[in-house]
PDB file of C-alpha atoms in Angstrom:
ATOM      1  CA  UNK A  14       2.060 -19.284 -15.572  1.00 49.00           C
ATOM      2  CA  UNK A  15      -1.274 -20.098 -14.034  1.00 61.00           C
ATOM      3  CA  UNK A  16      -1.256 -17.646 -11.096  1.00 82.00           C
ATOM      4  CA  UNK A  17      -3.777 -14.640 -11.368  1.00 91.00           C
ATOM      5  CA  UNK A  18      -2.229 -11.382 -12.362  1.00 95.00           C
ATOM      6  CA  UNK A  19      -2.284  -9.010  -9.081  1.00 97.00           C
ATOM      7  CA  UNK A  20      -3.148  -5.272  -9.473  1.00 98.00           C
ATOM      8  CA  UNK A  21      -1.556  -3.333  -6.284  1.00 98.00           C
ATOM      9  CA  UNK A  22      -1.879   0.140  -5.138  1.00 98.00           C
ATOM     10  CA  UNK A  23       0.810   0.950  -2.531  1.00 98.00           C
ATOM     11  CA  UNK A  24      -0.685   3.828  -0.386  1.00 98.00           C
ATOM     12  CA  UNK A  25       2.015   5.814   1.156  1.00 98.00           C
ATOM     13  CA  UNK A  26       1.242   8.265   4.105  1.00 97.00           C
ATOM     14  CA  UNK A  27       3.294  11.481   3.232  1.00 97.00           C
ATOM     15  CA  UNK A  28       1.979  13.558   6.076  1.00 96.00           C
ATOM     16  CA  UNK A  29       4.223  15.936   8.068  1.00 95.00           C
ATOM     17  CA  UNK A  30       4.878  13.574  10.956  1.00 95.00           C
ATOM     18  CA  UNK A  31       6.463  11.298   8.149  1.00 96.00           C
ATOM     19  CA  UNK A  32       9.506  13.279   8.463  1.00 96.00           C
ATOM     20  CA  UNK A  33      10.340  12.027  11.913  1.00 96.00           C
ATOM     21  CA  UNK A  34      13.665   9.907  12.373  1.00 95.00           C
ATOM     22  CA  UNK A  35      12.794   6.955  14.291  1.00 93.00           C
ATOM     23  CA  UNK A  36      12.988   4.913  11.031  1.00 93.00           C
ATOM     24  CA  UNK A  37      16.285   5.918   9.345  1.00 88.00           C
ATOM     25  CA  UNK A  38      16.664   8.366   7.634  1.00 93.00           C
ATOM     26  CA  UNK A  39      13.111   9.465   7.951  1.00 97.00           C
ATOM     27  CA  UNK A  40       9.746   7.486   7.979  1.00 97.00           C
ATOM     28  CA  UNK A  41       8.919   8.727   4.501  1.00 97.00           C
ATOM     29  CA  UNK A  42      12.221   7.891   2.987  1.00 97.00           C
ATOM     30  CA  UNK A  43      11.940   4.210   4.745  1.00 97.00           C
ATOM     31  CA  UNK A  44       8.440   4.071   3.202  1.00 97.00           C
ATOM     32  CA  UNK A  45       9.688   5.186  -0.219  1.00 97.00           C
ATOM     33  CA  UNK A  46      12.624   2.856  -0.398  1.00 97.00           C
ATOM     34  CA  UNK A  47      10.205  -0.184   0.956  1.00 97.00           C
ATOM     35  CA  UNK A  48       7.729   0.409  -1.926  1.00 97.00           C
ATOM     36  CA  UNK A  49      10.479   0.633  -4.442  1.00 97.00           C
ATOM     37  CA  UNK A  50      11.588  -2.696  -3.216  1.00 97.00           C
ATOM     38  CA  UNK A  51       8.235  -4.114  -3.959  1.00 97.00           C
ATOM     39  CA  UNK A  52       7.987  -2.933  -7.240  1.00 96.00           C
ATOM     40  CA  UNK A  53      11.455  -4.406  -8.091  1.00 95.00           C
ATOM     41  CA  UNK A  54      10.564  -7.715  -6.633  1.00 96.00           C
ATOM     42  CA  UNK A  55       7.113  -7.833  -8.385  1.00 95.00           C
ATOM     43  CA  UNK A  56       8.922  -7.454 -11.704  1.00 93.00           C
ATOM     44  CA  UNK A  57      11.348 -10.458 -10.756  1.00 94.00           C
ATOM     45  CA  UNK A  58       8.492 -12.711  -9.603  1.00 94.00           C
ATOM     46  CA  UNK A  59       5.824 -11.918 -12.371  1.00 94.00           C
ATOM     47  CA  UNK A  60       6.434  -9.266 -14.772  1.00 93.00           C
ATOM     48  CA  UNK A  61       2.688  -9.379 -15.570  1.00 95.00           C
ATOM     49  CA  UNK A  62       1.795  -7.737 -12.245  1.00 96.00           C
ATOM     50  CA  UNK A  63       0.632  -4.220 -12.057  1.00 97.00           C
ATOM     51  CA  UNK A  64       1.762  -1.801  -9.427  1.00 97.00           C
ATOM     52  CA  UNK A  65       0.886   1.833  -8.925  1.00 98.00           C
ATOM     53  CA  UNK A  66       1.901   4.262  -5.946  1.00 98.00           C
ATOM     54  CA  UNK A  67      -0.441   6.416  -4.185  1.00 98.00           C
ATOM     55  CA  UNK A  68       0.645   9.332  -1.775  1.00 98.00           C
ATOM     56  CA  UNK A  69      -1.906  10.890   0.639  1.00 97.00           C
ATOM     57  CA  UNK A  70      -1.921  13.384   3.332  1.00 97.00           C
ATOM     58  CA  UNK A  71      -5.188  15.539   3.504  1.00 96.00           C
ATOM     59  CA  UNK A  72      -5.695  14.497  -0.011  1.00 97.00           C
ATOM     60  CA  UNK A  73      -4.542  11.777  -2.246  1.00 98.00           C
ATOM     61  CA  UNK A  74      -2.998  11.212  -5.600  1.00 97.00           C
ATOM     62  CA  UNK A  75      -1.509   8.612  -7.988  1.00 98.00           C
ATOM     63  CA  UNK A  76       2.326   9.582  -7.872  1.00 97.00           C
ATOM     64  CA  UNK A  77       3.550   6.553  -9.956  1.00 98.00           C
ATOM     65  CA  UNK A  78       1.075   5.029 -12.474  1.00 97.00           C
ATOM     66  CA  UNK A  79       0.624   1.476 -13.485  1.00 97.00           C
ATOM     67  CA  UNK A  80       3.159   0.295 -16.303  1.00 93.00           C
ATOM     68  CA  UNK A  81       6.071   2.429 -15.127  1.00 94.00           C
ATOM     69  CA  UNK A  82       9.299   0.736 -15.394  1.00 92.00           C
ATOM     70  CA  UNK A  83      10.857   0.583 -11.785  1.00 92.00           C
ATOM     71  CA  UNK A  84      13.569   3.188 -12.677  1.00 93.00           C
ATOM     72  CA  UNK A  85      10.656   5.454 -13.626  1.00 96.00           C
ATOM     73  CA  UNK A  86       8.833   4.544 -10.407  1.00 96.00           C
ATOM     74  CA  UNK A  87      12.089   5.437  -8.609  1.00 95.00           C
ATOM     75  CA  UNK A  88      12.099   8.999  -9.844  1.00 95.00           C
ATOM     76  CA  UNK A  89       8.368   9.253  -9.106  1.00 97.00           C
ATOM     77  CA  UNK A  90       8.474   8.123  -5.652  1.00 97.00           C
ATOM     78  CA  UNK A  91      11.589   9.827  -4.474  1.00 95.00           C
ATOM     79  CA  UNK A  92      10.202  13.153  -5.161  1.00 96.00           C
ATOM     80  CA  UNK A  93       7.730  12.887  -2.353  1.00 97.00           C
ATOM     81  CA  UNK A  94       8.050  15.159   0.697  1.00 97.00           C
ATOM     82  CA  UNK A  95       6.354  15.095   3.957  1.00 96.00           C
ATOM     83  CA  UNK A  96       3.485  17.669   4.606  1.00 96.00           C
ATOM     84  CA  UNK A  97      -0.196  17.839   5.764  1.00 94.00           C
ATOM     85  CA  UNK A  98      -2.665  15.873   7.823  1.00 94.00           C
ATOM     86  CA  UNK A  99      -3.728  12.294   7.770  1.00 95.00           C
ATOM     87  CA  UNK A 100      -6.670  11.502   5.458  1.00 96.00           C
ATOM     88  CA  UNK A 101      -6.689   7.646   5.254  1.00 97.00           C
ATOM     89  CA  UNK A 102     -10.069   7.693   3.533  1.00 97.00           C
ATOM     90  CA  UNK A 103      -8.633   9.813   0.752  1.00 97.00           C
ATOM     91  CA  UNK A 104      -5.861   7.286   0.270  1.00 98.00           C
ATOM     92  CA  UNK A 105      -8.059   4.337   0.240  1.00 98.00           C
ATOM     93  CA  UNK A 106     -10.523   6.114  -2.171  1.00 98.00           C
ATOM     94  CA  UNK A 107      -7.638   6.651  -4.733  1.00 98.00           C
ATOM     95  CA  UNK A 108      -6.323   3.043  -4.254  1.00 98.00           C
ATOM     96  CA  UNK A 109      -9.822   1.690  -4.857  1.00 98.00           C
ATOM     97  CA  UNK A 110     -10.337   3.840  -8.032  1.00 98.00           C
ATOM     98  CA  UNK A 111      -6.925   2.922  -9.246  1.00 98.00           C
ATOM     99  CA  UNK A 112      -6.871  -0.822  -8.869  1.00 98.00           C
ATOM    100  CA  UNK A 113     -10.486  -1.332 -10.020  1.00 98.00           C
ATOM    101  CA  UNK A 114      -9.801   0.773 -13.273  1.00 97.00           C
ATOM    102  CA  UNK A 115      -6.683  -1.123 -13.905  1.00 97.00           C
ATOM    103  CA  UNK A 116      -8.224  -4.506 -12.993  1.00 96.00           C
ATOM    104  CA  UNK A 117     -11.083  -3.958 -15.828  1.00 96.00           C
ATOM    105  CA  UNK A 118      -8.406  -4.089 -18.509  1.00 94.00           C
ATOM    106  CA  UNK A 119      -7.457  -7.769 -17.264  1.00 94.00           C
ATOM    107  CA  UNK A 120      -8.964 -11.165 -16.845  1.00 91.00           C
ATOM    108  CA  UNK A 121      -9.953 -11.764 -13.238  1.00 92.00           C
ATOM    109  CA  UNK A 122      -6.903 -10.286 -11.420  1.00 96.00           C
ATOM    110  CA  UNK A 123      -6.398 -10.094  -7.732  1.00 96.00           C
ATOM    111  CA  UNK A 124      -6.887  -6.583  -6.483  1.00 98.00           C
ATOM    112  CA  UNK A 125      -4.624  -5.300  -3.694  1.00 98.00           C
ATOM    113  CA  UNK A 126      -3.799  -2.440  -1.552  1.00 98.00           C
ATOM    114  CA  UNK A 127      -0.788  -1.851   0.751  1.00 98.00           C
ATOM    115  CA  UNK A 128      -1.594   0.884   3.193  1.00 98.00           C
ATOM    116  CA  UNK A 129       1.407   2.350   5.340  1.00 98.00           C
ATOM    117  CA  UNK A 130       0.637   5.074   7.860  1.00 97.00           C
ATOM    118  CA  UNK A 131       2.509   6.554  10.950  1.00 95.00           C
ATOM    119  CA  UNK A 132      -0.778   8.474  12.371  1.00 84.00           C
ATOM    120  CA  UNK A 133      -4.221   8.499  13.317  1.00 87.00           C
ATOM    121  CA  UNK A 134      -6.728   9.402  10.711  1.00 90.00           C
ATOM    122  CA  UNK A 135      -7.498  13.136  11.283  1.00 91.00           C
ATOM    123  CA  UNK A 136      -8.772  14.593   8.375  1.00 91.00           C
ATOM    124  CA  UNK A 137     -12.414  14.231   6.819  1.00 90.00           C
ATOM    125  CA  UNK A 138     -14.682  11.325   7.459  1.00 93.00           C
ATOM    126  CA  UNK A 139     -12.977   8.361   9.001  1.00 92.00           C
ATOM    127  CA  UNK A 140     -12.539   5.392   6.557  1.00 96.00           C
ATOM    128  CA  UNK A 141     -15.263   3.050   8.210  1.00 95.00           C
ATOM    129  CA  UNK A 142     -17.676   5.764   8.669  1.00 95.00           C
ATOM    130  CA  UNK A 143     -17.194   6.970   5.070  1.00 96.00           C
ATOM    131  CA  UNK A 144     -18.034   3.496   3.822  1.00 97.00           C
ATOM    132  CA  UNK A 145     -14.617   3.072   1.755  1.00 98.00           C
ATOM    133  CA  UNK A 146     -13.712  -0.070   3.754  1.00 98.00           C
ATOM    134  CA  UNK A 147     -17.140  -1.545   2.804  1.00 98.00           C
ATOM    135  CA  UNK A 148     -16.597  -0.417  -0.806  1.00 98.00           C
ATOM    136  CA  UNK A 149     -13.079  -2.150  -0.925  1.00 98.00           C
ATOM    137  CA  UNK A 150     -14.668  -5.322   0.694  1.00 98.00           C
ATOM    138  CA  UNK A 151     -17.441  -5.416  -2.045  1.00 98.00           C
ATOM    139  CA  UNK A 152     -14.876  -4.834  -4.878  1.00 98.00           C
ATOM    140  CA  UNK A 153     -12.618  -7.699  -3.499  1.00 97.00           C
ATOM    141  CA  UNK A 154      -9.737  -5.499  -2.925  1.00 98.00           C
ATOM    142  CA  UNK A 155      -7.361  -7.159  -0.021  1.00 98.00           C
ATOM    143  CA  UNK A 156      -5.918  -4.319   1.980  1.00 98.00           C
ATOM    144  CA  UNK A 157      -2.794  -5.135   3.817  1.00 98.00           C
ATOM    145  CA  UNK A 158      -2.075  -2.423   6.532  1.00 97.00           C
ATOM    146  CA  UNK A 159       1.348  -1.484   8.033  1.00 97.00           C
ATOM    147  CA  UNK A 160       1.764   0.690  10.877  1.00 97.00           C
ATOM    148  CA  UNK A 161       4.821   2.622  11.893  1.00 96.00           C
ATOM    149  CA  UNK A 162       5.517   5.448  14.370  1.00 91.00           C
ATOM    150  CA  UNK A 163       2.452   6.456  16.332  1.00 84.00           C
ATOM    151  CA  UNK A 164      -0.135   4.887  13.999  1.00 76.00           C
ATOM    152  CA  UNK A 165      -3.533   3.851  15.405  1.00 83.00           C
ATOM    153  CA  UNK A 166      -3.412  -0.037  15.216  1.00 93.00           C
ATOM    154  CA  UNK A 167      -7.038  -0.553  16.188  1.00 95.00           C
ATOM    155  CA  UNK A 168      -8.315   1.134  12.807  1.00 95.00           C
ATOM    156  CA  UNK A 169      -5.716  -0.453  10.653  1.00 96.00           C
ATOM    157  CA  UNK A 170      -6.538  -3.949  12.218  1.00 96.00           C
ATOM    158  CA  UNK A 171     -10.255  -3.391  11.485  1.00 97.00           C
ATOM    159  CA  UNK A 172      -9.433  -2.300   7.993  1.00 97.00           C
ATOM    160  CA  UNK A 173      -7.284  -5.417   7.405  1.00 97.00           C
ATOM    161  CA  UNK A 174      -9.770  -7.654   8.965  1.00 97.00           C
ATOM    162  CA  UNK A 175     -12.699  -6.384   6.819  1.00 97.00           C
ATOM    163  CA  UNK A 176     -10.981  -6.844   3.442  1.00 98.00           C
ATOM    164  CA  UNK A 177      -9.226 -10.023   4.204  1.00 97.00           C
ATOM    165  CA  UNK A 178      -5.802  -8.502   4.648  1.00 97.00           C
ATOM    166  CA  UNK A 179      -2.879  -8.503   7.174  1.00 96.00           C
ATOM    167  CA  UNK A 180      -1.969  -6.097   9.851  1.00 97.00           C
ATOM    168  CA  UNK A 181       1.569  -5.763  10.785  1.00 97.00           C
ATOM    169  CA  UNK A 182       3.640  -3.089  12.860  1.00 96.00           C
ATOM    170  CA  UNK A 183       7.086  -2.399  11.807  1.00 96.00           C
ATOM    171  CA  UNK A 184       9.523  -0.970  14.382  1.00 94.00           C
ATOM    172  CA  UNK A 185      12.600  -0.282  12.013  1.00 95.00           C
ATOM    173  CA  UNK A 186      13.602   0.044   8.521  1.00 95.00           C
ATOM    174  CA  UNK A 187      14.815  -3.478   8.170  1.00 96.00           C
ATOM    175  CA  UNK A 188      11.617  -5.139   9.205  1.00 96.00           C
ATOM    176  CA  UNK A 189       9.799  -2.746   6.971  1.00 97.00           C
ATOM    177  CA  UNK A 190      11.765  -3.716   3.879  1.00 96.00           C
ATOM    178  CA  UNK A 191      11.435  -7.275   4.746  1.00 96.00           C
ATOM    179  CA  UNK A 192       7.700  -6.922   4.998  1.00 96.00           C
ATOM    180  CA  UNK A 193       7.207  -5.218   1.686  1.00 97.00           C
ATOM    181  CA  UNK A 194       9.459  -7.659  -0.104  1.00 95.00           C
ATOM    182  CA  UNK A 195       7.196 -10.613   1.398  1.00 95.00           C
ATOM    183  CA  UNK A 196       4.163  -8.819   0.320  1.00 96.00           C
ATOM    184  CA  UNK A 197       5.416  -8.736  -3.233  1.00 96.00           C
ATOM    185  CA  UNK A 198       4.671 -12.678  -3.616  1.00 93.00           C
ATOM    186  CA  UNK A 199       1.483 -13.640  -4.683  1.00 85.00           C
ATOM    187  CA  UNK A 200      -1.310 -13.152  -2.145  1.00 72.00           C
ATOM    188  CA  UNK A 201      -3.488 -15.911  -1.052  1.00 63.00           C
ATOM    189  CA  UNK A 202      -7.038 -14.936  -0.258  1.00 46.00           C
ATOM    190  CA  UNK A 203      -7.166 -16.459   3.249  1.00 40.00           C
ATOM    191  CA  UNK A 204      -5.478 -14.209   5.781  1.00 38.00           C
ATOM    192  CA  UNK A 205      -4.718 -13.481   9.329  1.00 37.00           C
ATOM    193  CA  UNK A 206      -3.933 -10.422  11.281  1.00 37.00           C
ATOM    194  CA  UNK A 207      -0.672 -10.371  12.964  1.00 39.00           C
ATOM    195  CA  UNK A 208       1.947  -8.068  14.581  1.00 39.00           C
ATOM    196  CA  UNK A 209       5.801  -7.936  13.670  1.00 41.00           C
TER     197      UNK A 209
END
């Protein structure tokens, strides 16, 4: 295989509003299943690729580390519960730290973050003001942003634009699942923002 290894952080919003049921059975459950579909698809497409899952609310943490088998990742991710406010900056900061640390172990990998949220940033410094988006850009981390529910499209579009990623709004679980499975494919460096 001549393609670069990809190091991806799937950044999942687990705030209180993610318990809403407009995506079945809940927004958080839909996000968890879509993330697991990404991990399973990655393993089929290129077993060298590395994926971690980060959960954020008012703070962020790695809930499934790089190198976990899909069955282990499933156990990690399905434990997540919805609570707290929305700190997108914390999620992006954790993603940056995770992918750059993992990327140092590899030879010139492509670094990625997939950010899913259903709400406006409302806790701590905003991502643009805090400088995390510029840090991601300097580190060459591509950030693909996915909006569900009442997420603020303007901020997510700007994050994607500045980092060379894509923006997509998904209205139901089927489109969310399809989008995550599509994102599991190797990522071209050139991108465009779009809405689904």
